[in-house]
Coordinates of C-alpha atoms in Angstrom, one line a residue:
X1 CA 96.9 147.3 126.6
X2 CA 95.6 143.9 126.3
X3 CA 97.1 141.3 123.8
X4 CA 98.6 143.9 122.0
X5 CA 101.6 144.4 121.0
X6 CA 104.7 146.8 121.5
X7 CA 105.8 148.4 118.5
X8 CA 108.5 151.1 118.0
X9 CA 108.9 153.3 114.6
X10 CA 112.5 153.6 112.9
X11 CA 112.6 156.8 111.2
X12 CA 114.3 157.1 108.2
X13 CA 114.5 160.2 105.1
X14 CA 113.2 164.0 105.0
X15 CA 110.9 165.8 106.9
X16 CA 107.7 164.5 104.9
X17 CA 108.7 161.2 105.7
X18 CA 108.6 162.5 109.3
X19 CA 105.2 163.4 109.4
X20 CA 104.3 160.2 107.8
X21 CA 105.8 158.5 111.5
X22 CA 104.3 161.1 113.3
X23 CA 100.4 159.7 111.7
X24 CA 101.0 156.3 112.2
X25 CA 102.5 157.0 115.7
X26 CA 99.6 159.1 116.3
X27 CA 96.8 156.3 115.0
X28 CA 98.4 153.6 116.5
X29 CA 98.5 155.1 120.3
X30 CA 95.0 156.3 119.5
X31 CA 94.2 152.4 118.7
X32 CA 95.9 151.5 122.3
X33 CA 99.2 150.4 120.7
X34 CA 102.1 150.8 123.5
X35 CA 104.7 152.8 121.4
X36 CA 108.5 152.5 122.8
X37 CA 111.3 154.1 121.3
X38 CA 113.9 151.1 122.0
X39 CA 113.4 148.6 119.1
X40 CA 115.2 146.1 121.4
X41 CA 112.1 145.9 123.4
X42 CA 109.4 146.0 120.8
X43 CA 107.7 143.2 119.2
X44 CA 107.0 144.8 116.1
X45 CA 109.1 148.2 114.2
X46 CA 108.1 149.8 111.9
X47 CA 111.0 150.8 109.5
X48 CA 110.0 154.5 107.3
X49 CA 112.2 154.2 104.5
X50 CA 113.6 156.5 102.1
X51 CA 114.2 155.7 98.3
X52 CA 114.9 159.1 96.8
X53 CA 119.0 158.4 95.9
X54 CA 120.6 155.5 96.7
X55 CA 122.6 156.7 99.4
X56 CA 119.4 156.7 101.0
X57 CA 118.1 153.1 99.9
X58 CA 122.1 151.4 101.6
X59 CA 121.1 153.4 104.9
X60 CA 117.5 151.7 104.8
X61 CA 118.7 148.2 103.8
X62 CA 121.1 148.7 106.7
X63 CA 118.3 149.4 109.0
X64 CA 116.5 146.3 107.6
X65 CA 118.9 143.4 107.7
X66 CA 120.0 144.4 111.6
X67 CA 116.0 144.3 112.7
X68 CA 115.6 141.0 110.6
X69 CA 119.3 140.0 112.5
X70 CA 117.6 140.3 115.7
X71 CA 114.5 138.3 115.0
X72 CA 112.1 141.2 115.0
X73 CA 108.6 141.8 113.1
X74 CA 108.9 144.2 110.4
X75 CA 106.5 146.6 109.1
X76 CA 108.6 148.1 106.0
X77 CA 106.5 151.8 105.3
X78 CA 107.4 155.0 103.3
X79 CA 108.9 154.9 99.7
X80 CA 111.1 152.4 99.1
X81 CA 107.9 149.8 100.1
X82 CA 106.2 152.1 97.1
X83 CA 109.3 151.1 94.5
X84 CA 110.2 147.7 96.1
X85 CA 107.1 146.1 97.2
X86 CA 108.0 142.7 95.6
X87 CA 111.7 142.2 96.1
X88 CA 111.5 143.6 99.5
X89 CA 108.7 140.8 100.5
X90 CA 110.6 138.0 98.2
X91 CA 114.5 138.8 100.0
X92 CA 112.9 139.7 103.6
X93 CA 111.2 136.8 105.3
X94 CA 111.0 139.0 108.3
X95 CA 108.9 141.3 106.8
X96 CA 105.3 141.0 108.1
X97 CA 104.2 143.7 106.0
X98 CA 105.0 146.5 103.1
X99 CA 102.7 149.6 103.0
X100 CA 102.8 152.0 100.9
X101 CA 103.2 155.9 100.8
X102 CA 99.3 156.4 100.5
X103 CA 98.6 153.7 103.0
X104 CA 100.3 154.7 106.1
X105 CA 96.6 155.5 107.4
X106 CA 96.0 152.0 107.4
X107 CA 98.6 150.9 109.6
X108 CA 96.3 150.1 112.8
X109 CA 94.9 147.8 110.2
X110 CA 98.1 146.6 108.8
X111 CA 99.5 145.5 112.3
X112 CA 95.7 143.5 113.3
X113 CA 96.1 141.4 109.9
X114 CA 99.4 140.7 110.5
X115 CA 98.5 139.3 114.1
X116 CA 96.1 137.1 112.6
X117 CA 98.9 135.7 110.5
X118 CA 98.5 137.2 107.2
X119 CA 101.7 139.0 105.1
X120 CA 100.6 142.1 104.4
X121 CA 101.4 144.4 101.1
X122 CA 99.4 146.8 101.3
X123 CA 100.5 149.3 98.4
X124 CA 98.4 151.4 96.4
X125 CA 99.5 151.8 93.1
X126 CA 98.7 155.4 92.6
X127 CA 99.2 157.4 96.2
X128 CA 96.1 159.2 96.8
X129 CA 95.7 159.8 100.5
X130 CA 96.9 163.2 102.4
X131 CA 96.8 163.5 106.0
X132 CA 94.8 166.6 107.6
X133 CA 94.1 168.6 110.9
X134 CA 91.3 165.5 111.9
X135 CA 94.0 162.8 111.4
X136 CA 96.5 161.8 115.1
X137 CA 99.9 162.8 114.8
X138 CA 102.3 162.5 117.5
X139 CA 105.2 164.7 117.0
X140 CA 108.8 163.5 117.1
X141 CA 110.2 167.0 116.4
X142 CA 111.4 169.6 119.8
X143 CA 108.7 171.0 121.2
X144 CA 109.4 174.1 119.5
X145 CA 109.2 173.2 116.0
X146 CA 106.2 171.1 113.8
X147 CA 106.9 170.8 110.3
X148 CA 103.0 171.1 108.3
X149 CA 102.4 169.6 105.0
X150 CA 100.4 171.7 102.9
X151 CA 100.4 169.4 99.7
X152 CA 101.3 166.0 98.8
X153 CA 103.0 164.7 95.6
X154 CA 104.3 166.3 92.2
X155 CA 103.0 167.0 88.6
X156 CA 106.1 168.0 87.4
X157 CA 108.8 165.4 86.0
X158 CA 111.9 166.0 86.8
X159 CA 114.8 163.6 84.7
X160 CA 116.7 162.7 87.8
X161 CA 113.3 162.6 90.5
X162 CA 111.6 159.7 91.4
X163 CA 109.5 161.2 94.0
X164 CA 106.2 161.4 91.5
X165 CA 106.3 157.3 90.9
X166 CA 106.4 157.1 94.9
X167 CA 104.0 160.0 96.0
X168 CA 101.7 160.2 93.1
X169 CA 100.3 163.6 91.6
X170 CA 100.0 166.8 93.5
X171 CA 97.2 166.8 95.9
X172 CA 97.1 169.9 98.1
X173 CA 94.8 170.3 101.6
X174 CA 92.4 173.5 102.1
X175 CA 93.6 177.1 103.3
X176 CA 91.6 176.1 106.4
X177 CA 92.5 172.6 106.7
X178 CA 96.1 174.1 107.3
X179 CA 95.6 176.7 109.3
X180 CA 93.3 174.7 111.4
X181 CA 96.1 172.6 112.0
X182 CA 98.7 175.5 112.7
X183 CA 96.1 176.6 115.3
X184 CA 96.5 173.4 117.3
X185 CA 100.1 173.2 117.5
X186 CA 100.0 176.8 118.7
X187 CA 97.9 175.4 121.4
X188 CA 100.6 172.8 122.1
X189 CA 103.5 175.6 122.6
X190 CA 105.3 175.5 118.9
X191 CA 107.3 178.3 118.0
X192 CA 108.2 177.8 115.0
X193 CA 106.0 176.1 111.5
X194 CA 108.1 174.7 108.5
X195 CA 105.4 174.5 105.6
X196 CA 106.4 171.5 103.5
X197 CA 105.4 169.8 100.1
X198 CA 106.9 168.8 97.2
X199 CA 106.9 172.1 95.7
X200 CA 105.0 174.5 98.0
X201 CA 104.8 177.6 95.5
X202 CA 102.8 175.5 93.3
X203 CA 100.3 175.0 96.4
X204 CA 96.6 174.9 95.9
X205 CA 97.1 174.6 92.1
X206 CA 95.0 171.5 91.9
X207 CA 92.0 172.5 94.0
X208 CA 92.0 176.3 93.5
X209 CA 92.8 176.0 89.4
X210 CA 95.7 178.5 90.5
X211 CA 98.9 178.6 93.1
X212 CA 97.0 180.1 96.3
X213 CA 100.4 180.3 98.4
X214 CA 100.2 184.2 99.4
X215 CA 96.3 183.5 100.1
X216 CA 98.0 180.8 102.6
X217 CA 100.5 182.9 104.2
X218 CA 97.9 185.3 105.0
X219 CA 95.7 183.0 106.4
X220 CA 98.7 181.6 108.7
X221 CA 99.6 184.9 109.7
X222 CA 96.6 185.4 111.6
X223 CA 97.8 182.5 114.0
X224 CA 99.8 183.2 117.3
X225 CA 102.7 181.5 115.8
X226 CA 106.1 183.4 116.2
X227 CA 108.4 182.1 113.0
X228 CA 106.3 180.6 110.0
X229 CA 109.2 179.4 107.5
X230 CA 108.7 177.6 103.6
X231 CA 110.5 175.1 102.4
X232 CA 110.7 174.1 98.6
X233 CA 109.9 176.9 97.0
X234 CA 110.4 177.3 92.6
X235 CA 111.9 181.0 92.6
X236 CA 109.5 180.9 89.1
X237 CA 106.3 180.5 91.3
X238 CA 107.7 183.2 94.2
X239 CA 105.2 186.5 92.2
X240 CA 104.9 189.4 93.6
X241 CA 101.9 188.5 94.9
X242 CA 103.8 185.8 97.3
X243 CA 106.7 188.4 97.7
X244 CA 104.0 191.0 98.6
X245 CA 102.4 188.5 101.8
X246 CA 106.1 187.4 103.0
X247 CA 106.6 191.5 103.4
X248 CA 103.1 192.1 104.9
X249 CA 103.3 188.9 107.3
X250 CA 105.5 189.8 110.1
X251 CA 105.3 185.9 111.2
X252 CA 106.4 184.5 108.1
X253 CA 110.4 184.5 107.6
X254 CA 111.9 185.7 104.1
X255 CA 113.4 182.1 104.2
X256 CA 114.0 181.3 100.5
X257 CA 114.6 177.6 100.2
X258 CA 115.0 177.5 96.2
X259 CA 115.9 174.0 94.8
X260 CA 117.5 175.1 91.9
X261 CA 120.2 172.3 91.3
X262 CA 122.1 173.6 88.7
X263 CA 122.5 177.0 86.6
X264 CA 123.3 176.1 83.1
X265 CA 120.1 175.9 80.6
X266 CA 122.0 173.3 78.5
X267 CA 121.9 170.9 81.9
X268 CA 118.6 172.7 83.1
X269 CA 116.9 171.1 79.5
X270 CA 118.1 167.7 80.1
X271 CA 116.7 167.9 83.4
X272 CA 113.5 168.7 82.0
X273 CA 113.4 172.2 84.1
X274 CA 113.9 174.5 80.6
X275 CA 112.0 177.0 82.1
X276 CA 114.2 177.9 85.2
X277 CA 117.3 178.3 83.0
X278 CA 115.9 181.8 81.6
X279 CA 114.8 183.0 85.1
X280 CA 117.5 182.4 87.9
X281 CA 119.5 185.2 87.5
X282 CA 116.3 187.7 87.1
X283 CA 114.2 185.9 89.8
X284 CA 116.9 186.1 92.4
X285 CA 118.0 189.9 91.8
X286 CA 114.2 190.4 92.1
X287 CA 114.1 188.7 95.1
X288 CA 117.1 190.1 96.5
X289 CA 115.7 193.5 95.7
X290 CA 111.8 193.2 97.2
X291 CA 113.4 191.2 99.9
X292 CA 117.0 193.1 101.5
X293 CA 117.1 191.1 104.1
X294 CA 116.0 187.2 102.5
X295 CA 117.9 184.3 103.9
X296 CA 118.5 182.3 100.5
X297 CA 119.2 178.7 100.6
X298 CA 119.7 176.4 97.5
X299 CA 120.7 172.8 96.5
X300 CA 122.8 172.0 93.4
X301 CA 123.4 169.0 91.7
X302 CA 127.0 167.9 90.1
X303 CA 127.9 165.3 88.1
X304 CA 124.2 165.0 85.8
X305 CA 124.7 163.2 82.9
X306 CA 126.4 165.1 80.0
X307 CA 127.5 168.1 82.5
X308 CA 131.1 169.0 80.7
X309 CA 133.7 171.3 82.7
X310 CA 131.9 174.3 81.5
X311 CA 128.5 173.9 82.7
X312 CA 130.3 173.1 85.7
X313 CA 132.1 176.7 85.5
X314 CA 128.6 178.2 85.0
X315 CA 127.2 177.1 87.6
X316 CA 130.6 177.8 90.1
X317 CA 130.4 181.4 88.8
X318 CA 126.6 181.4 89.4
X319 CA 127.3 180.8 93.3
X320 CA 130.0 183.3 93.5
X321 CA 127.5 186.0 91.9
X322 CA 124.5 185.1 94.2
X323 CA 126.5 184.2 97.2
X324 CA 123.6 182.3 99.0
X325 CA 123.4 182.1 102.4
X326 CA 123.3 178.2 102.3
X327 CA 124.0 175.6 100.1
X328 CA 123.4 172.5 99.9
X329 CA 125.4 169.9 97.2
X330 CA 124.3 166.6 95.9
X331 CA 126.4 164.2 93.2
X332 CA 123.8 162.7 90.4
X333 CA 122.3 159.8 91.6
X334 CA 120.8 157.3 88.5
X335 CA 117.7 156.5 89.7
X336 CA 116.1 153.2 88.5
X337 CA 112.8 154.5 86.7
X338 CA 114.1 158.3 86.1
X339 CA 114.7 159.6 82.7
X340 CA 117.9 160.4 83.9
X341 CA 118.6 156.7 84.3
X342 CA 119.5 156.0 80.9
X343 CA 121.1 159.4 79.8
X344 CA 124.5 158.5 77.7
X345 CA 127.6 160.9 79.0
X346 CA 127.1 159.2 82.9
X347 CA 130.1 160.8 84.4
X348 CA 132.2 158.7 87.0
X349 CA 131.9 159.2 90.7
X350 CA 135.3 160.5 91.2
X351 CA 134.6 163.1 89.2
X352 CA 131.0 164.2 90.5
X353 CA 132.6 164.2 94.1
X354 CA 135.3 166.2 93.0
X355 CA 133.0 168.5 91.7
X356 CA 131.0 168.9 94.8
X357 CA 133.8 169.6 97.0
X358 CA 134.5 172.1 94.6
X359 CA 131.6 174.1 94.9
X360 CA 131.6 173.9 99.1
X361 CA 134.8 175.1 98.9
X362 CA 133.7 177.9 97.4
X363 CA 130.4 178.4 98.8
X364 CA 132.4 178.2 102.6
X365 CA 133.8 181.3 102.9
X366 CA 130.3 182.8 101.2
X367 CA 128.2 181.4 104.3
X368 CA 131.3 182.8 106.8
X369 CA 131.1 185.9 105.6
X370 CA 126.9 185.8 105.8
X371 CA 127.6 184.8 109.7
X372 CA 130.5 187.4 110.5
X373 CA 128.0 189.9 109.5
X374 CA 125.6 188.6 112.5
X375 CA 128.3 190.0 114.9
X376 CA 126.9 192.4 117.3
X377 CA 123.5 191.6 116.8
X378 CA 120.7 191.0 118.7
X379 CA 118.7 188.0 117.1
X380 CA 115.9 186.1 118.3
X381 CA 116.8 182.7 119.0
X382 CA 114.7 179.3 119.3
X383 CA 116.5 177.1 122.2
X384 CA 116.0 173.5 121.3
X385 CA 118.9 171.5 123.1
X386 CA 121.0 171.4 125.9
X387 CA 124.7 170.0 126.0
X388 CA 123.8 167.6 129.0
X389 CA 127.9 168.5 130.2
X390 CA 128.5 171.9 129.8
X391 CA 125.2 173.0 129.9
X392 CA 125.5 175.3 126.8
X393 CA 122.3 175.8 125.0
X394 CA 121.9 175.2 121.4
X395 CA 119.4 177.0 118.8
X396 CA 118.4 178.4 115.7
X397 CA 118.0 182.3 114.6
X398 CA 115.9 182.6 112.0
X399 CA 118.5 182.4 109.6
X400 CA 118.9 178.6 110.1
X401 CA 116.2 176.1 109.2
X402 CA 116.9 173.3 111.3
X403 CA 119.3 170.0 110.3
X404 CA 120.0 171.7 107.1
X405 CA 121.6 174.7 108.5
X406 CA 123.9 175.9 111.4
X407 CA 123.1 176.5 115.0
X408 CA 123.4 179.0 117.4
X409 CA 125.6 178.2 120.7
X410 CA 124.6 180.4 123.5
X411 CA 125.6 180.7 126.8
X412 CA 123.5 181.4 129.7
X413 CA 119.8 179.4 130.8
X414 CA 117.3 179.5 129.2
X415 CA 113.5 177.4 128.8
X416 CA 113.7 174.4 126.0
X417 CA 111.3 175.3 122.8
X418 CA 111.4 179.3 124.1
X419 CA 112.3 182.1 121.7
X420 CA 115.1 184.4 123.1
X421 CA 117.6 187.5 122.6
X422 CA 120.9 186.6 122.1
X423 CA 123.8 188.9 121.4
X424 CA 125.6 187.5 118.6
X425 CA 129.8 187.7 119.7
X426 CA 131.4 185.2 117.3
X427 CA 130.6 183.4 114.1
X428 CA 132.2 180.4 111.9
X429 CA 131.8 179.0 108.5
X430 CA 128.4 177.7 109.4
X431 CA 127.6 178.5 113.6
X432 CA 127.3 181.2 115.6
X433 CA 127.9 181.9 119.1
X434 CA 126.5 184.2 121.5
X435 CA 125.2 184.9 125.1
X436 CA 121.6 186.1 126.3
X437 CA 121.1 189.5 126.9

């Protein structure tokens, strides 16, 4: 390897992020970087942060003061070196470099002027950069699972996002730039594809003048690729069209991720999201009905500014009438640069975490009932651990997306990043537990 030094990547934030590590990981071996995994041992790490809620931006400040603590180089990366370029570089003297979310291509780059002693920032002001099947990756995922972004950024404005200021307008790949792509991590073994983007039934809008995702899901499911599942999808932009390929594409699941986060139009407004406040409950019965067996997953959140105890209500009664099969639940989180920001009616945090455990309270027994209705069943399941003591195996069905969602406990052996029968024998609130057949 030369002069060169050893750098290690601390990954931070959601799946996009994750392919974001997984190009500059890719890049930098191809450039004859020696990659390790323990920062301790690195001369350089590179630290993908998150900035999307301020939860998020604690964990990656964290991250940063303990790597400056132990006298390393820092490459700060990812979106909060998008929204903080300056303070970050003015409060970290450790910081070598910032780069930006549309710069992480430049990274080999980065790291070489750095060597030569410059401080980098290396932040483009409007993201306009999207990786594609031509650029390295090096995946961090199991073997059986690769997450493939299909489009980059957002045109919509959301009150409470951010995302759009940090990854720029929508820019989506080609049909065949994606399924070129899915063809080669076929070739590597993976079992399972998890399409992501900011919005992925809006996909192909930009290039094709018109959402091409059931085009897509055709395309994919002509590739030897067992489960095929979307993530992020507006339950205004799932047409019959896109219901129509789900049905016709054995590979792809009738996963439903729908971030709807919240139910009342009064709250839906303020959010700027008008439009989803006259659709849910037709969209989902629709769904429900073209789709019988749809897994439906959804995020709410609580606690947006001006949300009184009866759009609360609304939206608890909106969960009990759609009992979804997961659900995720977030508190407001006023976002510096959001609309949302400066909203009068901000509600105290008590009260928004109040509200949340509310609403898994009630979703619980919802997802235990989904699960005790798995009992008996054969269902395929992807092996992705093993408890290194018992030896237990631990997996998805098809009903779990992975990290966001339960698992499957299963007794007997089994090949990591295989798909398997397992009969289902017992469930929980959010697991279940079963034993190859």
């Amino acid at each position: 390897m030369g002069d060169k030094p050893t750098i290690a990547i601390s990954h931070l934030g959601c799946e996009k992020n994750r392919i974001d590590t997984e190009h500059m990981l890719g890049l930098l071996v191809e450039a004859g970087y020696s990659v390790d995994c323990n920062e301790e041992l690195a001369d350089y790490v590179i630290v993908n942060t998150c900035s999307f809620i301020a939860a998020a931006r604690e964990e990656s400040v964290k991250t940063l003061v303990e790597l400056a603590e132990a006298d390393k180089k820092i490459v700060i990366t990812g979106c909060m070196a998008q929204h903080f370029q300056e303070q970050l570089l003015e409060e970290l003297p450790e910081a070598v470099a910032v780069v930006g979310t549309g710069d992480y291509n430049k990274i080999v780059n980065v790291i070489e002027r750095t060597q030569l002693g410059e401080r980098v920032k290396q932040v483009s002001a409007e993201p306009t950069f999207i990786a594609d099947e031509t650029t390295p990756r090096y995946r961090t995922t199991s073997e059986g699972v690769a997450y493939l972004r299909v489009a980059e950024g957002c045109d919509y404005r959301c009150a409470f996002c951010i995302i759009p200021h940090l990854r720029g307008k929508q820019r989506s790949r080609t049909i065949e730039s994606i399924v070129a792509e899915a063809e080669h991590l076929a070739s590597q073994g993976v079992q399972e594809i998890i399409l992501i983007s900011q919005i992925t039934t809006n996909y192909g809008i930009d290039i094709y003048n018109k959402p091409q995702l059931a085009e897509l899901l055709r395309g994919l499911g002509k590739v030897d690729i067992p489960w095929i599942r979307m993530h992020y999808a507006y339950p205004t932009g799932l047409t019959p069209d896109v219901i129509a390929a789900i049905k016709e594409t054995p590979n792809v699941l009738p996963y439903l991720d729908l971030p709807l986060q919240h139910s009342h139009p009064e709250i839906l407004r303020t959010m700027n999201r008008p439009w989803q406040g006259q659709v849910n409950d037709a969209v989902i019965e629709r769904i429900k009905q073209a789709l019988p067996n749809a897994v439906l997953r959804t995020t709410f959140i609580v606690g947006f500014p001006g949300e009184t105890d009866e759009h609360f209500n609304h939206l608890c009664e909106f969960v009990k009438r759609h009992e979804f099969d997961h659900v995720g639940v977030f508190t407001f989180s006023a976002e510096e640069g959001t609309e949302a920001y400066n909203l009068p009616d901000q509600l105290p945090q008590q009260i928004m975490d109040e509200r949340r455990d509310t609403l898994m309270e009630i979703q619980q027994p919802i997802s235990g009932k989904k699960n005790q209705l798995e009992i008996g069943k054969i269902v395929d399941v992807l092996i992705e651990q093993e408890n290194p003591i018992t030896g237990e195996l631990i997996g998805r069905s098809a009903r779990f997306a992975p990290e966001v969602d339960g698992q499957v406990y299963v007794r007997g052996e089994a090949c990591l990043g295989a798909i398997v029968p397992v009969k289902i024998d017992k469930a929980d609130a959010y697991d279940l537990y079963g034993k190859f057949v």
